[in-house]
Coordinates of C-alpha atoms in Angstrom, one line a residue:
Chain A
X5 CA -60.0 88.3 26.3
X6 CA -57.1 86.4 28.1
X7 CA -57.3 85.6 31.6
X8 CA -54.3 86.7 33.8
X9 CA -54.1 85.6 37.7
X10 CA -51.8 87.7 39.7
X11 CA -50.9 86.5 43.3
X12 CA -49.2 89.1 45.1
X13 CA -49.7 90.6 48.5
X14 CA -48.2 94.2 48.1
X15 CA -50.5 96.4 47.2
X16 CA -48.9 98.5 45.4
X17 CA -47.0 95.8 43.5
X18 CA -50.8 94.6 42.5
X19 CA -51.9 97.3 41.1
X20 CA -49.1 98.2 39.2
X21 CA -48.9 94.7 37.2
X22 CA -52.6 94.6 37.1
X23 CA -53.0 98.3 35.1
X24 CA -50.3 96.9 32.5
X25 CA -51.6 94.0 32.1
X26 CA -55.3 95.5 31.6
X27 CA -53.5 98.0 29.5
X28 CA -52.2 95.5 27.1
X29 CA -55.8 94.0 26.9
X30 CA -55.6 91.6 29.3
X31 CA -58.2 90.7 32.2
X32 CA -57.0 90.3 35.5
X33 CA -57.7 88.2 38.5
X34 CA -56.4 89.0 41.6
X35 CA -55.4 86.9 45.0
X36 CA -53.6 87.9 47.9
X37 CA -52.4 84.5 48.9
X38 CA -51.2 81.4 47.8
X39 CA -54.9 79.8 48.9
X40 CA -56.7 82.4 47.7
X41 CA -55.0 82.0 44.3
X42 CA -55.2 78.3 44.2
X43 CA -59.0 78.4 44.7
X44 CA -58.9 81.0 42.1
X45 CA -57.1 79.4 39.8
X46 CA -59.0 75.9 40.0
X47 CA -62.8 78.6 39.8
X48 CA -61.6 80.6 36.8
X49 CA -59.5 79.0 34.4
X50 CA -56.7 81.4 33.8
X51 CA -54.4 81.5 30.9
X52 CA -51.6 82.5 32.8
X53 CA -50.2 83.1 36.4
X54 CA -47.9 85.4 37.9
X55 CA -47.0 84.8 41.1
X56 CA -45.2 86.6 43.9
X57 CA -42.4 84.0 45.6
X58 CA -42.3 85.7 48.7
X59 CA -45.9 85.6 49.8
X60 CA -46.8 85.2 53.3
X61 CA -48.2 82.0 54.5
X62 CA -48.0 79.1 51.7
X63 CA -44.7 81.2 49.5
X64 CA -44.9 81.1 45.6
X65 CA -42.9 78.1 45.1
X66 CA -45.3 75.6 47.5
X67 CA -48.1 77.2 45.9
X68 CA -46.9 76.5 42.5
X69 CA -46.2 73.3 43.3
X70 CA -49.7 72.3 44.7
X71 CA -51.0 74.1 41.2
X72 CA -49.2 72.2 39.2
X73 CA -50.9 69.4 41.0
X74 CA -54.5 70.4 39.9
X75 CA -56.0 68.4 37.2
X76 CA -57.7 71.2 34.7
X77 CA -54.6 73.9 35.6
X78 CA -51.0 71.9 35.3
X79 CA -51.1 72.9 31.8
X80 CA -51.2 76.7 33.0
X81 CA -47.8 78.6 32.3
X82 CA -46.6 79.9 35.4
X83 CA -44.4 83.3 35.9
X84 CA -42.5 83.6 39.0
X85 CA -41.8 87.5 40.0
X86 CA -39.5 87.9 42.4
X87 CA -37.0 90.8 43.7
X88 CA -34.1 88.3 44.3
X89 CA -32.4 85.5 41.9
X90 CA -32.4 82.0 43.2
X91 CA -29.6 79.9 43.4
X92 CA -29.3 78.6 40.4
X93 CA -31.4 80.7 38.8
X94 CA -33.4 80.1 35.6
X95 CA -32.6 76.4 35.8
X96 CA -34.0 76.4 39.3
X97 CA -36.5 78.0 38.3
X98 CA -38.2 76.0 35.4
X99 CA -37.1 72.6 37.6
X100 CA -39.5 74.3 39.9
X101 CA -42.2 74.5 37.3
X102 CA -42.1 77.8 36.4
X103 CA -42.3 78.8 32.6
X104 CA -39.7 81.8 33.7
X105 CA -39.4 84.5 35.8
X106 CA -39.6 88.3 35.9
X107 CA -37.1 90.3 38.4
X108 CA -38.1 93.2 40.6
X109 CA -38.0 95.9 40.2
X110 CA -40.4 95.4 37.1
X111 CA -39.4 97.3 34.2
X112 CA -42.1 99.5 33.1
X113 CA -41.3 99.4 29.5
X114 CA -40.4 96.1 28.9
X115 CA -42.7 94.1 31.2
X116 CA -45.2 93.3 29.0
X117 CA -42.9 92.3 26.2
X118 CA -41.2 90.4 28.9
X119 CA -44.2 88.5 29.8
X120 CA -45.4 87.5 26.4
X121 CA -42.1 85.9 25.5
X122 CA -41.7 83.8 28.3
X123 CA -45.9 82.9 27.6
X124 CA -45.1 82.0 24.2
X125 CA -41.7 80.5 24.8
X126 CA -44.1 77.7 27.3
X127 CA -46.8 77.5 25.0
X128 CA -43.9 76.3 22.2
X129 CA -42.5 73.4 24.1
Chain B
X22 CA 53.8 57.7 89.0
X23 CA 56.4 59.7 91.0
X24 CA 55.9 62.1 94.2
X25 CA 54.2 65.1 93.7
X26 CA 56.2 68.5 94.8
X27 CA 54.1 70.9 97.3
X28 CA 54.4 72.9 94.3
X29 CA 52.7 70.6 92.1
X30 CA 50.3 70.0 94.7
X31 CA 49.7 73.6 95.1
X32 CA 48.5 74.1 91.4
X33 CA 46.4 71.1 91.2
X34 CA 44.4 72.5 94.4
X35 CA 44.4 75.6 92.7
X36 CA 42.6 74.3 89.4
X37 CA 40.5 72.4 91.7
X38 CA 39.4 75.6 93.3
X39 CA 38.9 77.1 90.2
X40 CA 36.6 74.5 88.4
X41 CA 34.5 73.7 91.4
X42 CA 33.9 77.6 91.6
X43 CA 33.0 77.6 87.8
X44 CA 30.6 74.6 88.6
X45 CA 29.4 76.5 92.1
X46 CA 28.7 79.6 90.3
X47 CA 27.4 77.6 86.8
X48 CA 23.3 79.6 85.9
X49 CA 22.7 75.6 85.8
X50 CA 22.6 72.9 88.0
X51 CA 24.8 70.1 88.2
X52 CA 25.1 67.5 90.6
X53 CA 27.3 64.2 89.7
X54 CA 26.8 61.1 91.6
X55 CA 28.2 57.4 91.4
X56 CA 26.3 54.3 90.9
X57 CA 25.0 53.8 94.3
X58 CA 23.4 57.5 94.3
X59 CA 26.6 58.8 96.6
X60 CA 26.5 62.9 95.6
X61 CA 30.1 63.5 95.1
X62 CA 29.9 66.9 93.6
X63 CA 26.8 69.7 93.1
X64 CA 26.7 73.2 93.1
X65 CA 24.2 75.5 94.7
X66 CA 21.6 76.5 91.6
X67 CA 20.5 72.7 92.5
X68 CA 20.4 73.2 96.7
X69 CA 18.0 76.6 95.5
X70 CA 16.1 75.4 93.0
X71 CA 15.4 71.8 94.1
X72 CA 14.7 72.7 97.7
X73 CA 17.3 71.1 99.0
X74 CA 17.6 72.7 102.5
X75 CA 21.0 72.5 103.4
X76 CA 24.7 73.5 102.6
X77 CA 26.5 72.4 99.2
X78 CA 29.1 70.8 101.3
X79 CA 26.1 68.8 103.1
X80 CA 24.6 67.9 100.3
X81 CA 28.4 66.2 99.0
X82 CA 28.3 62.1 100.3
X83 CA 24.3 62.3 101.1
X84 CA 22.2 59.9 98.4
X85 CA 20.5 61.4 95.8
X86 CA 17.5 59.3 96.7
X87 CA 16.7 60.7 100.1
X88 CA 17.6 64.6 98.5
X89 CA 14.5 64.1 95.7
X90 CA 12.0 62.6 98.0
X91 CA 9.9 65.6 97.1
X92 CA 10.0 65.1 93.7
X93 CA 8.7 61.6 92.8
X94 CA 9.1 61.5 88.7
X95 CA 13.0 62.6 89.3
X96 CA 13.4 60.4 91.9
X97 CA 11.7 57.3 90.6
X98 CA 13.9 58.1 86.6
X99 CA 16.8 58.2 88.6
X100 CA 16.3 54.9 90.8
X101 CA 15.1 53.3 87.0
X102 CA 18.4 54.9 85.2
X103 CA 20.4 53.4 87.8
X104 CA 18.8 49.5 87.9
X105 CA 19.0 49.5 84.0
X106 CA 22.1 51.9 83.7
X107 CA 20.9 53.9 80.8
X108 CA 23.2 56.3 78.8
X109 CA 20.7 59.3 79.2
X110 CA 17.7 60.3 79.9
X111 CA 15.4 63.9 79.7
X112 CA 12.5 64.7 82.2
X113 CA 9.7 66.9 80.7
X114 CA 9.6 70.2 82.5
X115 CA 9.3 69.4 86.2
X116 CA 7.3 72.1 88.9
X117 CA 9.2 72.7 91.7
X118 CA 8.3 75.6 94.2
X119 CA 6.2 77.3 91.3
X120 CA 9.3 77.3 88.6
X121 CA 9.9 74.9 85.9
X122 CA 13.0 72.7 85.4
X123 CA 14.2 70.9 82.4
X124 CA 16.5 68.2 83.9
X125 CA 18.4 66.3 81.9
X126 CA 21.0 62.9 82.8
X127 CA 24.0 61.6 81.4
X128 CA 25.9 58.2 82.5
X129 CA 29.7 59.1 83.1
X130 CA 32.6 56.8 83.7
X131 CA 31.4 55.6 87.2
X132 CA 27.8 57.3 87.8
X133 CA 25.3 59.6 86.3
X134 CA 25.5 63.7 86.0
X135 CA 22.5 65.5 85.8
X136 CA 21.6 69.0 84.7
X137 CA 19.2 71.2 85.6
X138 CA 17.7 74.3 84.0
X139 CA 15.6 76.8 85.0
X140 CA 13.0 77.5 82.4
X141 CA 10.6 79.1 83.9
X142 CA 10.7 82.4 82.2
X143 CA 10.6 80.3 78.6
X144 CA 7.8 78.6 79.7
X145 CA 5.6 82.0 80.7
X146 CA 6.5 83.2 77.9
X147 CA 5.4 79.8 76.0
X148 CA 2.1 80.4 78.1
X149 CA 1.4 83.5 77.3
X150 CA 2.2 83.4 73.4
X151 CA -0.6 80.2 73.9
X152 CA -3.3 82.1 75.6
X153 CA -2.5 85.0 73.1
X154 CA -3.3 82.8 70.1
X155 CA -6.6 81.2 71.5
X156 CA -7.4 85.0 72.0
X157 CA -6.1 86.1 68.3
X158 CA -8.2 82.7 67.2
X159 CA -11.3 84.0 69.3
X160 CA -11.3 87.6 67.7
X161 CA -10.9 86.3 64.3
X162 CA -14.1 83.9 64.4
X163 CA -15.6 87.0 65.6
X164 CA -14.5 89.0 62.9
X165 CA -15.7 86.3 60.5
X166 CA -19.0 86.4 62.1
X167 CA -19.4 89.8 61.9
X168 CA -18.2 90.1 58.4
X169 CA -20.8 87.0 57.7
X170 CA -23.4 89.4 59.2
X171 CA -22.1 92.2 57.3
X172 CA -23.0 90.6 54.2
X173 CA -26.7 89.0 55.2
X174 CA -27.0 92.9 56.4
X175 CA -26.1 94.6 53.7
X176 CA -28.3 91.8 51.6
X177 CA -31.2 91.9 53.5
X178 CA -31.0 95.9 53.6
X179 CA -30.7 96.0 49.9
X180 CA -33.8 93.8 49.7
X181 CA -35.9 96.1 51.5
X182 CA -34.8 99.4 49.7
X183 CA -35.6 97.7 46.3
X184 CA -39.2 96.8 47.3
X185 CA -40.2 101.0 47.6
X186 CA -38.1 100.9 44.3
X187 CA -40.0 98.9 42.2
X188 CA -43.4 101.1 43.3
X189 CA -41.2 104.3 41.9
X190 CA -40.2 103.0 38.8
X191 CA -42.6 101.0 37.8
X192 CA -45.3 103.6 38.4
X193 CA -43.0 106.6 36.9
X194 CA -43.1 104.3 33.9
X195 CA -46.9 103.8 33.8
X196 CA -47.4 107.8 33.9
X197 CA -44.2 108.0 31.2
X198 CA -45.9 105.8 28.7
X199 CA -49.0 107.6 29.4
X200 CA -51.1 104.8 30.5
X201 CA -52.8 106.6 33.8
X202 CA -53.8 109.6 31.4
X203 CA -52.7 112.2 29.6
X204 CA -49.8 114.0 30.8
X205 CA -48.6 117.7 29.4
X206 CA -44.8 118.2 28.1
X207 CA -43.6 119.8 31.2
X208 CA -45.0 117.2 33.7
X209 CA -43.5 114.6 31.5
X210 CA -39.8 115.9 32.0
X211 CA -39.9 115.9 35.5
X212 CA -41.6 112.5 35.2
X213 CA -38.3 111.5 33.4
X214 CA -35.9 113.4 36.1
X215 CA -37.9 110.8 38.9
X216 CA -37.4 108.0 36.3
X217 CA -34.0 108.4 35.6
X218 CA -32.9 108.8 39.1
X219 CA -34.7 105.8 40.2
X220 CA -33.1 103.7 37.6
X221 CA -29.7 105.6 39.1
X222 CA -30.6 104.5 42.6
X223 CA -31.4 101.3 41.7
X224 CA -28.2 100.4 40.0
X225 CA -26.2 101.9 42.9
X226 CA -28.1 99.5 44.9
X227 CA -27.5 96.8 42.7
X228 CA -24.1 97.4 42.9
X229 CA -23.8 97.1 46.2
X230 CA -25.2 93.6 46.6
X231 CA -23.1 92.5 44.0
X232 CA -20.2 93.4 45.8
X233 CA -21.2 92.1 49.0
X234 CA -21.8 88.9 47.3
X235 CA -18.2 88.9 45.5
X236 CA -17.0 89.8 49.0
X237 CA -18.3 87.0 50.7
X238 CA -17.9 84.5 47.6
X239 CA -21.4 84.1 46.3
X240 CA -21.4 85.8 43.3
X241 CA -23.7 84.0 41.3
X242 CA -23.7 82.8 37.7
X243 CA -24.7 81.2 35.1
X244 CA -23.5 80.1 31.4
X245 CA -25.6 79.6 28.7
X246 CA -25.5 80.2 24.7
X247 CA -26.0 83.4 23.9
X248 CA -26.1 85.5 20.6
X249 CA -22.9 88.0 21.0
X250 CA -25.2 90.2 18.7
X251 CA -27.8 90.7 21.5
X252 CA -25.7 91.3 24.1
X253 CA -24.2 94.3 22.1
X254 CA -27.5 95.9 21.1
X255 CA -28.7 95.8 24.1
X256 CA -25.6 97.8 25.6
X257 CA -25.8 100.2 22.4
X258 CA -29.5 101.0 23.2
X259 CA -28.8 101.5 27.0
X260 CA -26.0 104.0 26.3
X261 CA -27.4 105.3 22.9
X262 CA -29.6 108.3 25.2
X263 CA -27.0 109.6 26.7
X264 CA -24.5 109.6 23.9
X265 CA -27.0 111.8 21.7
X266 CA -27.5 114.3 24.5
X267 CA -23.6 115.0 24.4
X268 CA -23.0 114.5 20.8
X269 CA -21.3 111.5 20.5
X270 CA -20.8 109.2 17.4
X271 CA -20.5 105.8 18.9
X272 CA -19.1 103.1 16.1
X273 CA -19.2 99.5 16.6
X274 CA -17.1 96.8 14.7
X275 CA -18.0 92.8 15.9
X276 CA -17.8 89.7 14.7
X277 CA -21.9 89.0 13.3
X278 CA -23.7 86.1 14.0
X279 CA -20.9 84.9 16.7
X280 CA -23.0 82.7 19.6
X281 CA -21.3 82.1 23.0
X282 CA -21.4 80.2 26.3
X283 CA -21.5 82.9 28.6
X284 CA -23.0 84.4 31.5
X285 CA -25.5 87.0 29.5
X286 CA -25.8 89.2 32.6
X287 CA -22.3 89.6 33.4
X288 CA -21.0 90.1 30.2
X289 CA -23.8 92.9 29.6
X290 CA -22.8 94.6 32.8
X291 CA -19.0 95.1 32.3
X292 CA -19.6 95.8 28.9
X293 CA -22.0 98.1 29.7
X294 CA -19.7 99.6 32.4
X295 CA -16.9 100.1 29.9
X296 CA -19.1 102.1 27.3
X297 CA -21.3 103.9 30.1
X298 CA -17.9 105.4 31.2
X299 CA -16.7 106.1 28.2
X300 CA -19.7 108.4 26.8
X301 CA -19.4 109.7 30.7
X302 CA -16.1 111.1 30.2
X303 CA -15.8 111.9 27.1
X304 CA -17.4 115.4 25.8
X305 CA -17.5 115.1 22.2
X306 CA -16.2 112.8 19.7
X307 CA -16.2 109.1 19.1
X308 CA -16.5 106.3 21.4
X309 CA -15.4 102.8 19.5
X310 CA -16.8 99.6 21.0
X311 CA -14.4 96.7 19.1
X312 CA -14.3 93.2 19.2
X313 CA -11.8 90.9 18.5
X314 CA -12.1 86.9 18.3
X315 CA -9.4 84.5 17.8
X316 CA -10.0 80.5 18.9
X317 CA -8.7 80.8 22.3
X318 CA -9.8 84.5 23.3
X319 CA -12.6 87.1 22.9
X320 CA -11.3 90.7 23.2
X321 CA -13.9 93.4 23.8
X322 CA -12.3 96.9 23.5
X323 CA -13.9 100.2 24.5
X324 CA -12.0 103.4 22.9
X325 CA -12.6 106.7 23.8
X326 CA -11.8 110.5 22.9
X327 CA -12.2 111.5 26.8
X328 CA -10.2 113.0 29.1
X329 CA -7.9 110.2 29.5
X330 CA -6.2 109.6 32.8
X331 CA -3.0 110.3 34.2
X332 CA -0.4 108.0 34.9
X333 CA -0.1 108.3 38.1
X334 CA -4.1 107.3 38.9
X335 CA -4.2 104.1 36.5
X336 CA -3.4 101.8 39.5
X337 CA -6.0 103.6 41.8
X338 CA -8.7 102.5 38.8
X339 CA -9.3 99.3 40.0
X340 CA -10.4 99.9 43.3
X341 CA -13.7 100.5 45.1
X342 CA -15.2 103.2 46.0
X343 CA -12.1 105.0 44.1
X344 CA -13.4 108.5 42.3
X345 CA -10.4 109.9 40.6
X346 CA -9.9 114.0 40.7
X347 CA -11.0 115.2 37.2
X348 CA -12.1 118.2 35.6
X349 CA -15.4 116.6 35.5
X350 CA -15.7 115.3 38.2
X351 CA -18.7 117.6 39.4
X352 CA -20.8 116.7 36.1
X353 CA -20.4 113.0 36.8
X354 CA -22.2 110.7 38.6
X355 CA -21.4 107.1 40.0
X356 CA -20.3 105.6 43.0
X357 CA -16.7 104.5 42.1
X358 CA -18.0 100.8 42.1
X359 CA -18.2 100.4 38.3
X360 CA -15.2 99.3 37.9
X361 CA -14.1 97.0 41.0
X362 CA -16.9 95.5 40.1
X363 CA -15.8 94.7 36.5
X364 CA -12.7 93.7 37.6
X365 CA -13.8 91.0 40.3
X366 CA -16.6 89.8 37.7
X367 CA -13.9 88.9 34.7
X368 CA -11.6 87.4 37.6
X369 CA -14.7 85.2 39.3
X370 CA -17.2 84.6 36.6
X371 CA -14.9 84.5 33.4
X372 CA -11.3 83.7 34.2
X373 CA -10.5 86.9 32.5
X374 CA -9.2 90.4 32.7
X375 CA -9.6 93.6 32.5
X376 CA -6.7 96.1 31.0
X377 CA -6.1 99.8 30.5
X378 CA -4.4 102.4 28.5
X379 CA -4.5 105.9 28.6
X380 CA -3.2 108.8 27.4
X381 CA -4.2 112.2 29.7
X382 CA -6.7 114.5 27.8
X383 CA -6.6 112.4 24.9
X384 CA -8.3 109.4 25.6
X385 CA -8.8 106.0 27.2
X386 CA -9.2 102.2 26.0
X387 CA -9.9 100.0 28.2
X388 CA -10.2 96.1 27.2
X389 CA -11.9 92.8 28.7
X390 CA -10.0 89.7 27.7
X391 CA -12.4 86.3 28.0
X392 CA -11.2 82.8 27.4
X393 CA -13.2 81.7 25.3
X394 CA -12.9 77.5 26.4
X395 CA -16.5 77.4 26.6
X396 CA -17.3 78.2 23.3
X397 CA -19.8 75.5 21.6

């Protein structure tokens, strides 16, 4: 089964991706904070990340940034989900490392679809 | 040169009389004098107003010198004009016993003339208009700043109300697709009421930050190549719903296979305005999406069999916040933003337009225009 690390502090915002994700037939890990999901990430090998941008503490673009740092998880695609479009947007966004993003408010029906193209899109290049 | 006659002698004294009164009763000052500074004629505006404190007929054969002792920069222009014998010469405004004085001095045949103004009331009025504008400049960096703070507000607000948002929806949804259980027919159409009202909600919101963002110029955007064809489908399959529930043929004619440099977004959201209010006012019928490519332009028209609009409202479309009067108008929903907001999108993002026609109770086409310079 695929490993899926979710970094996000809302609650409610955890649950919710975590029960699609499991849904689709995906396990989940879960992490509250950028350090939390570091040490994580680093102890059980995901095959993907979704992380929250605005997280309190280290946000989700210094915590992507130290991840892509790790030895054993640069290769790791990386999903930004965030409820407000960057300056610049996508390009921003994959200078920053990110594999692509997901906007809140998620959408219920396409989210995993959503997901998996942008996870097979990174695994492509 | 002969003798002059007492009657001669008469009118000359009378002409005399006459122009020293025009010069004594003159609203400016004059006083002549010759090259050594001897007064030899003045009137009394310059006794008054340059606090001279004595008699006209004093003032005639005293020096000019000792009269301006009080007023240094006049005295010391007159005392140069007179070493260097300058044609002319103009003082800026001089205060004298709280008034201002423009005084000006000409050379004549054998000394200078010099003439005075009062221009006091000019120059209160050239104060005030000055302290009016630093005030009008004052309230208008205010009015920026609040309008900046407007913006961040209304940004910031919109922020927050998505965040609740995204727990309704996306948890609606979960329950929708049954993933939390199963969930009997009757339960399920409510669920769909919440669902459908969220997304309603959260488009209104959306709308509103992207007008606060085209009102304070950061709209963003951003071009990329992008299949027409998926644009299209994926307006048809967001209006598709609603056109079944009202029975609705929608036809489609588009160029296949046509890729373009354009913002994806942007383009979806007025065409998906255009189309959304076209199944939204139209009860039954046909609503035609067609579009037309040449080299130079891409022309996306929406035709429906609604209820039209009169002439008299077509210019009111454009605005926000505009709702015009219609028969339906109680069945409808929306916000009156739609189409503002396609207008200021084809103006910022694609150098295009956005036109109209429409004939009352018949029905309505309205047309996007977009250069199409980008194409690759």
């Amino acid at each position: 089964m695929k490993k899926v690390l979710v970094i996000e502090d809302n609650k409610n915002n955890m649950r919710l991706i975590t029960k699609f994700l499991n849904k689709a037939g995906y396990e989940t890990i879960e992490a509250e904070t950028g350090e939390e999901g570091i040490r994580l990430a680093l102890e059980k090998k995901p095959d993907l990340i979704l992380i929250d941008i605005k997280l309190p503490g280290m946000d989700g673009l210094e915590t992507t940034r130290k991840l892509k740092e790790c030895n054993d998880i640069e290769a790791v695609p990386i999903i930004a989900v965030t409820s407000y479009a960057m300056v610049g947007d996508r390009e921003q966004y994959l200078k920053e490392g990110f594999a692509g993003y997901i906007e809140k408010p998620l959408d219920p029906f396409t989210i995993i679809k959503e997901i998996e193209q942008i996870w097979k899109k990174s695994i492509q290049y | 040169m002969g003798v002059i006659d007492r009657d001669q002698e008469k009118a000359l004294f009378e002409v005399k009389e006459f122009l020293v009164s025009i010069i004594g009763n003159a609203p400016y000052g004059i006083v002549a004098f010759d090259l050594e500074g001897e007064i030899i004629l003045t009137n009394s505006f310059v006794i008054e107003h340059l606090g001279m404190k004595m008699s006209v007929n004093k003032a005639i054969g005293k020096n000019i010198l000792d009269l301006t002792e009080k007023i240094p920069l006049l005295k010391t222009t007159i005392e140069k004009n007179m070493r260097k014998g300058r044609k002319k010469f103009n003082l800026p405004p001089l205060k004298i016993n709280k008034r201002f004085m423009l005084v000006k001095g000409r050379s004549i045949l054998n000394g200078t003339i010099l003439v005075i103004e009062d221009i006091t009331d000019l120059k209160s009025t050239e104060i005030k208009l000055e302290k009016q504008s630093k005030e009008l400049s004052k309230a208008n960096l205010k009015l920026q700043e609040l309008d900046k703070m407007k913006s961040i507000f209304i940004a910031s607000m919109s922020h927050e109300l998505r965040t609740p948002l995204n727990s309704i929806i996306g948890f609606t949804g979960l329950l929708l697709q049954g993933l939390s259980g199963n969930i009997d027919e009757e339960a399920m159409s409510d669920l769909d009421i919440i669902y459908n009202s969220s997304k309603h909600l959260l488009n209104l919101i959306n709308d509103v930050i992207d007008i606060s963002k085209i009102e304070s110029g950061k709209l963003d955007s951003h071009f990329e190549s992008v299949k027409f064809d998926d644009v299209i489908e994926e307006v048809l399959s967001t209006v598709s719903k609603d056109a079944e529930k009202k029975d609705i043929k929608i036809k489609k004619k588009f160029p296949a296979g046509f890729i373009m440099v354009t913002d994806k977004r942007r383009l979806f959201q007025c065409i998906l305005n255009l189309m959304s209010n076209a199944v939204k006012f139209t009860e039954k019928g046909v609503v035609e999406l067609e579009v037309v490519k040449n080299s130079s332009v891409l022309k996306i028209a929406v035709k429906d069999t609604g209820i039209g609009i009169k002439k008299e409202d077509l210019p009111k479309l454009f605005k926000s916040f505009v709702r015009l009067d219609s028969p339906m108008e109680t069945k409808t929903s929306g916000t009156g933003l739609g189409l503002y907001l396609s207008q200021k999108i084809m103006s910022s993002v694609f150098q295009g337009s956005i036109s109209v026609k429409s004939v009352y109770g018949k029905g309505s086409v309205f047309t996007l225009s977009i250069p199409l310079n980008r194409e690759v």
